[in-house]
Coordinates of C-alpha atoms in Angstrom, one line a residue:
M218 CA 25.9 101.2 42.2
V219 CA 24.3 102.3 45.4
S220 CA 27.0 100.6 47.5
T221 CA 29.8 102.4 45.6
S222 CA 28.2 105.8 46.2
K223 CA 28.0 105.0 49.9
I224 CA 31.7 104.1 50.0
K225 CA 32.6 107.4 48.2
S226 CA 30.6 109.3 50.9
V227 CA 33.3 108.6 53.5
D228 CA 36.1 110.0 51.4
F229 CA 38.2 112.4 53.5
Y230 CA 40.0 113.8 50.5
R231 CA 37.3 115.0 48.1
K232 CA 38.6 116.2 44.8
I233 CA 37.9 119.5 43.1
P234 CA 37.5 119.4 39.4
R235 CA 40.7 120.6 37.7
D236 CA 38.9 123.2 35.6
L237 CA 37.7 124.8 38.9
T238 CA 41.2 125.4 40.2
E239 CA 43.7 128.1 39.3
A240 CA 47.5 127.8 39.3
T241 CA 49.4 131.0 40.3
L242 CA 53.0 132.0 40.1
S243 CA 53.2 132.8 43.8
G244 CA 51.6 129.4 44.7
A245 CA 54.3 127.6 42.6
G246 CA 57.1 129.5 44.4
L247 CA 55.6 128.7 47.7
S248 CA 55.2 125.0 46.8
I249 CA 58.9 124.8 45.8
V250 CA 59.9 126.4 49.2
A251 CA 57.6 124.0 51.0
A252 CA 59.1 120.9 49.2
L253 CA 62.7 122.0 50.0
S254 CA 61.6 122.6 53.7
M255 CA 60.2 119.1 53.8
L256 CA 63.4 117.6 52.5
F257 CA 65.6 119.6 54.9
L258 CA 63.5 118.7 57.9
F259 CA 63.3 115.1 56.9
G260 CA 67.1 114.9 56.6
M261 CA 67.5 116.4 60.1
E262 CA 65.0 114.0 61.5
L263 CA 66.7 111.0 59.8
N264 CA 70.2 112.1 61.1
N265 CA 68.8 112.4 64.6
Y266 CA 67.3 108.9 64.3
L267 CA 70.6 107.4 63.1
A268 CA 72.7 109.3 65.7
V269 CA 73.6 107.4 68.9
S270 CA 72.4 109.0 72.1
T271 CA 73.4 108.0 75.6
S272 CA 72.4 108.6 79.2
T273 CA 74.9 108.8 82.0
S274 CA 74.2 107.7 85.6
V275 CA 76.2 107.0 88.7
I276 CA 75.5 103.7 90.5
V277 CA 77.1 101.5 93.1
D278 CA 80.0 99.5 91.6
R279 CA 78.6 96.2 90.3
S280 CA 81.9 94.3 90.7
S281 CA 81.5 91.0 92.5
D282 CA 83.4 90.0 95.6
G283 CA 86.9 88.7 94.9
D284 CA 87.3 90.5 91.6
F285 CA 90.9 91.5 90.7
L286 CA 92.0 94.6 88.9
R287 CA 94.9 94.6 86.4
L288 CA 97.6 97.3 87.0
D289 CA 100.0 98.0 84.1
F290 CA 103.1 100.2 84.7
N291 CA 106.3 101.3 83.2
I292 CA 108.4 103.5 85.5
S293 CA 112.0 104.7 85.0
F294 CA 114.3 105.4 88.0
P295 CA 117.4 107.2 86.9
S296 CA 119.2 106.8 90.3
L297 CA 118.1 103.3 91.4
S298 CA 120.1 100.3 90.3
C299 CA 118.3 97.3 88.9
E300 CA 120.5 95.2 91.3
F301 CA 118.4 96.2 94.3
A302 CA 115.2 97.7 92.8
S303 CA 112.3 95.9 94.5
L304 CA 108.6 96.1 93.8
D305 CA 106.2 95.4 96.6
V306 CA 102.4 95.2 96.7
S307 CA 100.1 95.4 99.7
D308 CA 96.5 96.1 100.5
V309 CA 94.2 96.6 103.5
L310 CA 93.1 93.0 103.5
G311 CA 96.5 91.8 104.5
T312 CA 98.0 90.9 101.2
N313 CA 101.8 91.7 101.3
R314 CA 103.9 90.6 98.3
L315 CA 107.6 91.6 98.5
N316 CA 110.0 91.8 95.6
V317 CA 107.6 90.7 93.0
T318 CA 109.5 89.3 89.9
K319 CA 107.1 87.0 88.1
T320 CA 105.2 89.5 86.0
I321 CA 107.8 92.4 85.8
R322 CA 110.9 93.1 83.8
K323 CA 113.9 95.3 84.6
F324 CA 116.2 97.2 82.2
S325 CA 119.3 99.2 83.1
I326 CA 118.9 102.7 81.7
D327 CA 121.3 105.6 81.2
S328 CA 120.8 109.2 82.3
N329 CA 118.7 109.8 79.2
M330 CA 116.2 107.0 80.2
R331 CA 117.4 104.8 77.3
P332 CA 118.0 101.1 78.0
T333 CA 121.6 100.1 77.8
G334 CA 121.1 96.4 77.0
S335 CA 118.9 93.4 77.3
E336 CA 116.7 92.6 80.3
F337 CA 118.5 92.7 83.6
H338 CA 118.5 89.4 85.6
A339 CA 119.9 89.9 89.1
G340 CA 121.5 87.1 90.9
E341 CA 119.9 85.3 93.8
V342 CA 120.3 87.7 96.7
L343 CA 119.9 85.3 99.6
S344 CA 118.3 86.5 102.8
L345 CA 120.2 83.9 104.8
I346 CA 123.8 84.2 103.7
N347 CA 126.5 82.2 105.5
H348 CA 129.1 84.7 106.9
G349 CA 131.2 82.1 108.8
D350 CA 132.0 82.1 112.4
E351 CA 132.3 85.5 114.0
T352 CA 135.6 86.1 115.9
G353 CA 136.5 88.8 118.2
E354 CA 140.2 88.7 117.3
E355 CA 141.9 91.3 115.2
V356 CA 142.3 90.2 111.5
A357 CA 145.3 91.2 109.5
E358 CA 144.3 93.2 106.4
D359 CA 145.7 91.3 103.4
S360 CA 143.3 92.8 100.8
V361 CA 144.7 95.8 98.9
S362 CA 143.0 99.2 99.4
L363 CA 142.2 100.9 96.1
T364 CA 141.5 104.5 95.4
G365 CA 140.4 106.5 92.4
R366 CA 144.0 107.2 91.5
N367 CA 145.2 103.5 91.1
F368 CA 141.9 101.7 90.4
D369 CA 142.1 101.8 86.6
T370 CA 145.8 100.8 86.6
V371 CA 145.2 97.8 88.8
T372 CA 142.2 96.8 86.7
H373 CA 144.3 96.7 83.6
Q374 CA 147.2 94.9 85.4
F375 CA 145.4 91.8 86.7
P376 CA 143.3 89.4 84.7
I377 CA 141.0 88.9 87.7
L378 CA 140.3 91.7 90.2
V379 CA 137.9 90.9 93.1
V380 CA 136.9 94.0 94.9
N381 CA 134.8 94.5 98.1
F382 CA 133.1 97.9 98.0
F383 CA 132.2 98.6 101.6
A384 CA 131.3 101.3 104.2
P385 CA 132.8 101.2 107.7
W386 CA 129.4 101.9 109.3
C387 CA 127.7 99.0 107.5
Y388 CA 126.7 96.0 109.6
W389 CA 127.0 93.5 106.8
C390 CA 130.4 94.9 105.8
N391 CA 131.7 94.4 109.3
L392 CA 130.3 90.9 109.3
L393 CA 132.1 90.2 106.0
K394 CA 135.4 91.7 107.0
P395 CA 137.0 88.7 108.8
S396 CA 136.1 86.2 106.1
W397 CA 137.2 88.6 103.4
E398 CA 140.6 89.2 104.9
K399 CA 141.2 85.5 105.5
A400 CA 140.2 84.7 102.0
A401 CA 142.5 87.5 100.7
K402 CA 145.4 85.9 102.7
Q403 CA 144.8 82.4 101.4
I404 CA 144.5 83.7 97.8
K405 CA 147.7 85.8 98.2
E406 CA 149.6 82.7 99.5
R407 CA 148.3 80.5 96.7
Y408 CA 148.6 83.0 93.8
D409 CA 151.3 85.5 94.7
P410 CA 150.5 88.8 93.0
E411 CA 154.1 89.4 92.0
M412 CA 155.1 85.9 91.0
D413 CA 151.7 84.6 89.6
G414 CA 149.9 87.8 88.8
R415 CA 146.5 86.3 87.8
V416 CA 144.4 87.6 90.7
L417 CA 144.2 90.4 93.2
V418 CA 141.8 90.7 96.1
A419 CA 141.1 94.3 97.0
K420 CA 138.7 96.7 98.7
V421 CA 137.3 100.2 98.3
D422 CA 136.0 102.4 101.2
C423 CA 133.0 104.1 99.6
T424 CA 132.9 106.8 102.3
Q425 CA 136.4 107.9 101.2
E426 CA 136.1 107.1 97.5
A427 CA 132.5 108.2 96.8
D428 CA 133.2 109.1 93.1
L429 CA 134.8 105.7 92.4
C430 CA 131.9 103.9 93.9
R431 CA 129.5 106.1 92.1
R432 CA 131.3 105.4 88.8
N433 CA 130.9 101.6 89.4
H434 CA 127.2 102.1 90.4
I435 CA 127.6 100.9 93.9
Q436 CA 124.3 101.5 95.9
G437 CA 124.4 98.7 98.5
Y438 CA 127.1 97.7 100.9
P439 CA 129.0 95.4 100.7
S440 CA 129.1 94.9 96.9
I441 CA 131.5 92.3 95.7
R442 CA 132.5 92.9 92.1
I443 CA 134.7 90.8 89.8
F444 CA 136.5 92.7 87.0
R445 CA 138.0 90.8 84.1
K446 CA 140.8 92.2 82.0
G447 CA 140.8 92.0 78.2
S448 CA 137.5 90.7 76.7
D449 CA 135.3 93.3 78.3
L450 CA 137.5 96.3 77.7
K451 CA 135.3 99.2 76.5
D452 CA 136.3 102.2 74.4
D453 CA 136.1 104.5 77.5
A454 CA 138.6 102.2 79.3
H455 CA 135.9 101.0 81.7
H456 CA 135.2 97.3 82.2
D457 CA 132.0 95.3 82.3
H458 CA 132.0 93.4 85.6
E459 CA 130.0 90.9 87.6
S460 CA 128.5 90.7 91.0
Y461 CA 128.9 88.0 93.5
Y462 CA 125.8 86.9 95.4
G463 CA 126.9 83.7 97.1
D464 CA 127.8 82.9 100.7
R465 CA 130.4 85.1 102.4
D466 CA 132.2 82.7 104.6
T467 CA 136.0 82.2 103.9
E468 CA 135.6 78.8 102.3
S469 CA 133.0 80.0 99.8
L470 CA 134.9 83.2 98.9
V471 CA 138.1 81.2 98.3
K472 CA 136.3 78.6 96.2
M473 CA 134.7 81.4 94.1
M474 CA 138.1 83.1 93.5
V475 CA 139.9 79.8 92.7
S476 CA 137.2 79.0 90.1
L477 CA 137.9 82.3 88.4
V478 CA 141.7 81.9 88.4
E479 CA 142.1 78.2 87.4
P480 CA 141.0 78.6 83.7
I481 CA 143.6 81.3 83.2
H482 CA 147.0 80.0 82.0
L483 CA 150.1 81.5 83.5
E484 CA 151.9 82.3 80.3
P485 CA 150.4 84.1 78.6
H486 CA 147.5 85.4 80.7
H487 CA 144.5 84.1 78.7
L488 CA 141.2 85.0 80.2
A489 CA 138.4 82.4 80.2
L490 CA 135.5 84.3 78.7
E491 CA 132.9 82.1 80.4
D492 CA 133.0 80.2 83.6
K493 CA 131.5 76.7 83.4
S494 CA 131.4 75.9 87.1
D495 CA 128.0 75.4 88.7
N496 CA 129.0 77.6 91.7
S497 CA 129.9 80.6 89.6
S498 CA 126.7 80.3 87.4
R499 CA 124.7 80.5 90.6
T500 CA 126.6 83.2 92.5
L501 CA 128.1 85.3 89.7
K502 CA 125.8 87.5 87.6
K503 CA 126.4 90.5 85.4
A504 CA 126.5 93.7 87.4
P505 CA 124.5 96.7 86.4
S506 CA 126.3 98.8 83.8
T507 CA 124.4 101.9 84.7
G508 CA 122.9 103.4 87.9
G509 CA 119.3 103.6 86.6
C510 CA 116.5 101.1 86.1
R511 CA 113.3 100.9 84.2
I512 CA 110.7 98.6 85.8
E513 CA 107.7 97.5 83.6
G514 CA 105.1 94.8 83.8
Y515 CA 101.7 94.3 85.3
M516 CA 100.1 93.2 88.6
R517 CA 96.7 91.8 89.5
V518 CA 95.5 93.5 92.7
K519 CA 92.3 93.2 94.7
K520 CA 89.7 96.0 94.3
V521 CA 90.4 97.4 97.8
P522 CA 92.7 100.2 98.9
G523 CA 96.4 99.2 98.4
N524 CA 99.9 100.3 97.7
L525 CA 102.5 99.7 95.0
M526 CA 105.9 100.5 96.3
V527 CA 109.3 100.6 94.7
S528 CA 112.5 100.8 96.9
A529 CA 115.9 99.3 97.3
R530 CA 115.7 96.0 99.1
S531 CA 118.2 93.3 100.1
G532 CA 118.5 90.8 103.0
S533 CA 122.3 91.1 103.0
H534 CA 123.2 94.7 102.1
S535 CA 123.0 98.0 103.8
F536 CA 122.0 101.3 102.1
D537 CA 123.1 104.8 102.8
T538 CA 119.6 106.4 103.0
S539 CA 121.1 109.9 102.5
Q540 CA 122.4 108.9 99.1
M541 CA 119.2 107.2 97.9
N542 CA 117.3 109.2 95.2
M543 CA 113.9 107.9 94.3
S544 CA 113.3 110.3 91.5
H545 CA 111.3 108.7 88.7
V546 CA 109.4 109.2 85.4
V547 CA 106.1 107.5 84.9
N548 CA 106.1 106.3 81.4
H549 CA 102.8 104.5 81.8
L550 CA 100.4 103.7 84.5
S551 CA 96.8 102.4 83.9
F552 CA 94.2 100.1 85.5
G553 CA 92.1 97.5 83.9
R554 CA 92.5 95.9 80.5
R555 CA 94.6 97.6 77.9
I556 CA 92.3 99.5 75.4
L557 CA 93.6 100.4 72.0
P558 CA 93.5 104.0 70.9
Q559 CA 91.3 103.0 67.9
K560 CA 88.7 101.7 70.3
F561 CA 88.7 105.0 72.2
S562 CA 88.3 106.9 69.0
E563 CA 85.2 104.8 68.1
L564 CA 83.7 105.4 71.5
K565 CA 84.1 109.2 71.3
R566 CA 80.7 109.3 69.6
L567 CA 79.2 108.0 72.8
S568 CA 81.1 110.1 75.2
P569 CA 83.6 112.8 74.2
Y570 CA 85.2 112.7 77.7
L571 CA 85.8 108.9 77.7
G572 CA 89.5 107.9 78.0
R573 CA 90.9 111.3 79.1
N574 CA 92.1 110.1 82.5
H575 CA 92.8 106.4 82.2
D576 CA 96.6 107.2 81.9
R577 CA 96.8 110.5 83.7
L578 CA 100.3 110.1 85.0
D579 CA 101.9 109.0 81.7
G580 CA 105.0 111.0 80.8
R581 CA 105.1 113.0 84.0
P582 CA 108.5 113.3 85.8
F583 CA 108.9 113.4 89.5
I584 CA 112.5 114.5 90.1
N585 CA 114.2 115.3 93.4
Q586 CA 116.8 117.9 92.7
R587 CA 118.3 117.5 96.2
D588 CA 116.9 120.8 97.2
L589 CA 114.6 119.0 99.6
G590 CA 117.5 117.2 101.3
P591 CA 118.1 113.5 101.8
N592 CA 115.6 110.7 102.6
V593 CA 112.9 112.0 100.3
T594 CA 109.9 109.7 99.7
I595 CA 107.7 110.5 96.7
E596 CA 104.1 109.5 97.1
H597 CA 101.1 109.4 94.7
Y598 CA 97.5 109.1 95.8
L599 CA 95.3 107.7 93.1
Q600 CA 91.5 107.5 93.2
I601 CA 90.1 105.2 90.6
V602 CA 86.6 105.3 89.1
K603 CA 85.1 102.6 87.0
T604 CA 83.2 103.4 83.8
E605 CA 81.1 101.0 81.8
V606 CA 79.6 101.6 78.4
V607 CA 76.6 99.4 77.8
K608 CA 74.6 98.9 74.5
S609 CA 70.8 99.2 74.4
N610 CA 70.6 95.4 74.6
G611 CA 72.6 95.2 77.8
Q612 CA 75.9 94.1 76.3
V613 CA 79.0 95.7 77.9
M614 CA 81.0 97.5 75.1
I615 CA 83.9 98.6 77.3
E616 CA 85.0 98.6 80.9
E617 CA 87.4 101.4 81.7
Y618 CA 89.1 102.7 84.8
E619 CA 90.0 106.3 85.1
Y620 CA 91.8 107.9 88.0
T621 CA 92.8 111.2 89.6
A622 CA 96.3 111.7 90.9
H623 CA 97.7 113.8 93.7
S624 CA 101.5 113.7 94.3
S625 CA 103.6 114.9 97.2
V626 CA 107.1 114.5 98.7
A627 CA 108.0 113.9 102.3
Q628 CA 111.1 113.3 104.3
S629 CA 111.4 110.0 106.1
Y630 CA 113.7 108.6 108.7
Y631 CA 113.7 105.3 106.9
L632 CA 114.7 104.2 103.5
P633 CA 113.1 106.5 100.9
V634 CA 110.6 104.9 98.5
A635 CA 108.4 105.7 95.6
K636 CA 104.8 104.9 96.7
F637 CA 101.6 104.6 94.7
H638 CA 98.5 104.4 96.9
F639 CA 95.4 103.4 95.0
E640 CA 91.8 103.4 96.1
L641 CA 88.8 102.3 94.0
S642 CA 85.6 104.4 94.3
P643 CA 82.5 102.4 95.5
M644 CA 80.6 104.2 92.8
Q645 CA 80.8 103.7 89.1
V646 CA 79.8 105.7 86.0
L647 CA 77.3 103.9 83.7
I648 CA 76.9 105.1 80.1
T649 CA 73.9 103.5 78.4
E650 CA 73.1 103.7 74.7
N651 CA 69.5 104.8 74.2
S652 CA 67.4 102.9 71.7
K653 CA 65.1 104.9 69.3
S654 CA 61.6 103.8 68.2
F655 CA 61.1 103.5 64.4
S656 CA 57.4 104.4 64.9
H657 CA 58.4 107.6 66.6
F658 CA 60.6 108.4 63.6
I659 CA 57.7 107.8 61.1
T660 CA 55.3 109.9 63.2
N661 CA 57.7 112.8 63.2
V662 CA 58.2 112.5 59.4
C663 CA 54.4 112.6 58.9
A664 CA 54.2 115.6 61.2
I665 CA 56.9 117.3 59.2
I666 CA 55.1 116.7 55.8
G667 CA 51.6 117.5 57.1
G668 CA 52.8 120.5 59.1
V669 CA 54.8 122.1 56.2
F670 CA 52.0 121.4 53.8
T671 CA 49.4 123.0 56.0
V672 CA 51.5 126.0 56.9
A673 CA 52.3 126.5 53.2
G674 CA 48.6 126.3 52.3
I675 CA 47.8 129.0 55.0
L676 CA 50.5 131.3 53.7
D677 CA 49.4 130.7 50.1
S678 CA 45.8 131.5 51.0
I679 CA 46.8 134.7 52.9
L680 CA 49.0 135.8 50.0
H681 CA 46.3 135.1 47.4
H682 CA 43.6 137.0 49.3
T683 CA 45.9 139.9 50.0
M684 CA 46.7 140.2 46.3
T685 CA 43.0 140.0 45.3
L686 CA 42.1 142.7 47.8
M687 CA 44.8 145.0 46.5
K688 CA 43.5 144.5 42.9
K689 CA 40.0 145.4 44.0
I690 CA 41.2 148.5 45.8
E691 CA 43.2 149.5 42.8
L692 CA 40.2 149.0 40.5
G693 CA 38.0 151.1 42.8
K694 CA 40.5 154.0 42.7
N695 CA 40.3 154.0 38.8
F696 CA 36.6 154.6 38.9

């Protein structure tokens, strides 16, 4: 009994007998307000505890030496043919990859940027083409000169029409001329156009017939095209045609032309729809049906300053730089791994600005309307910043690369290009998820309950004493 009374003596919360307390209407109202305040503050504290908070810092890029960066792109060039469109990559460490084809695809596009067919596969444009022995003697011109007035008529007249689109100033055209005329003479003697009528060897001067060459999407000189009558006739009276990419010596040219003519019977002129010879399958490829090209794909580049460059390239053709137009539309350009839009939406709760600049150039056109003159190069300077989002346990949730872009145009004495210069910042943005202590949450909840209870008690005491004092004053006045 004595031990129990000693324990009771340390009671912090001594009880007042119920019959000594008095319940009031004001106290009840204040208690209800206090309870609602406790619930409201508790809800806010719980929401704050469950919400994710982050801290942002700028640190030196933690990428290890030798890391590569993925570059995804999809760019449309309305005035650059897929036949010569070349994508090159270089960097300050000496990497120099020309005409990359392994991880890219090309599609011929029309003036509305829509693809006109399946993927474009160019022929093997050899850098060392055999042109035969050069001779200083004058060569008789046995090939027929075509113009815009008679081109369509001749195309419909002969089952096979082999045309050399050339420019007089072109080095490669002048190198081809002796072999071409000799081949034309041999074919003419073997298949007389008037008696046989299966093949005609012709030529078109693109400096005199610019519209005709433009209609057939000629961008490099010389371009040897093979037109077949019948099977490829289109509704607009134009023909699909093929390009020849083989050797340009007399023997090779004659062999190519003979392989095209032999499958065709004299009476009637039945056109072989598909050439089975090994030579033709290697040197004859479908020519571009439009003058534009869409290049898409990806590259793995080193994390050092570098360049992505698109231009017309060939080891056996010449280009009229004044006619080259490198206008383009950037459909997509991004760095790093592809991140789904749903992933970005989820991460908005961590950083509302995340993902705004990872595809900054998407959908932007860069068109040269010829008001700047010829030989216009369009350059883009991209500065890339890496952003990492890290959980509280150190796990990387996302690695994103955003970039700024500044574009300009400049006239060049050389072949115009579209150039993307990229440079990775040595600093990176680190967004870290902050962990919250449960004990801190419990402490705040207790503080809310105790604080509201105490404040409510003080207010109730003040209100009760004020009302009692007012009653005493009122009674004193009655006396």
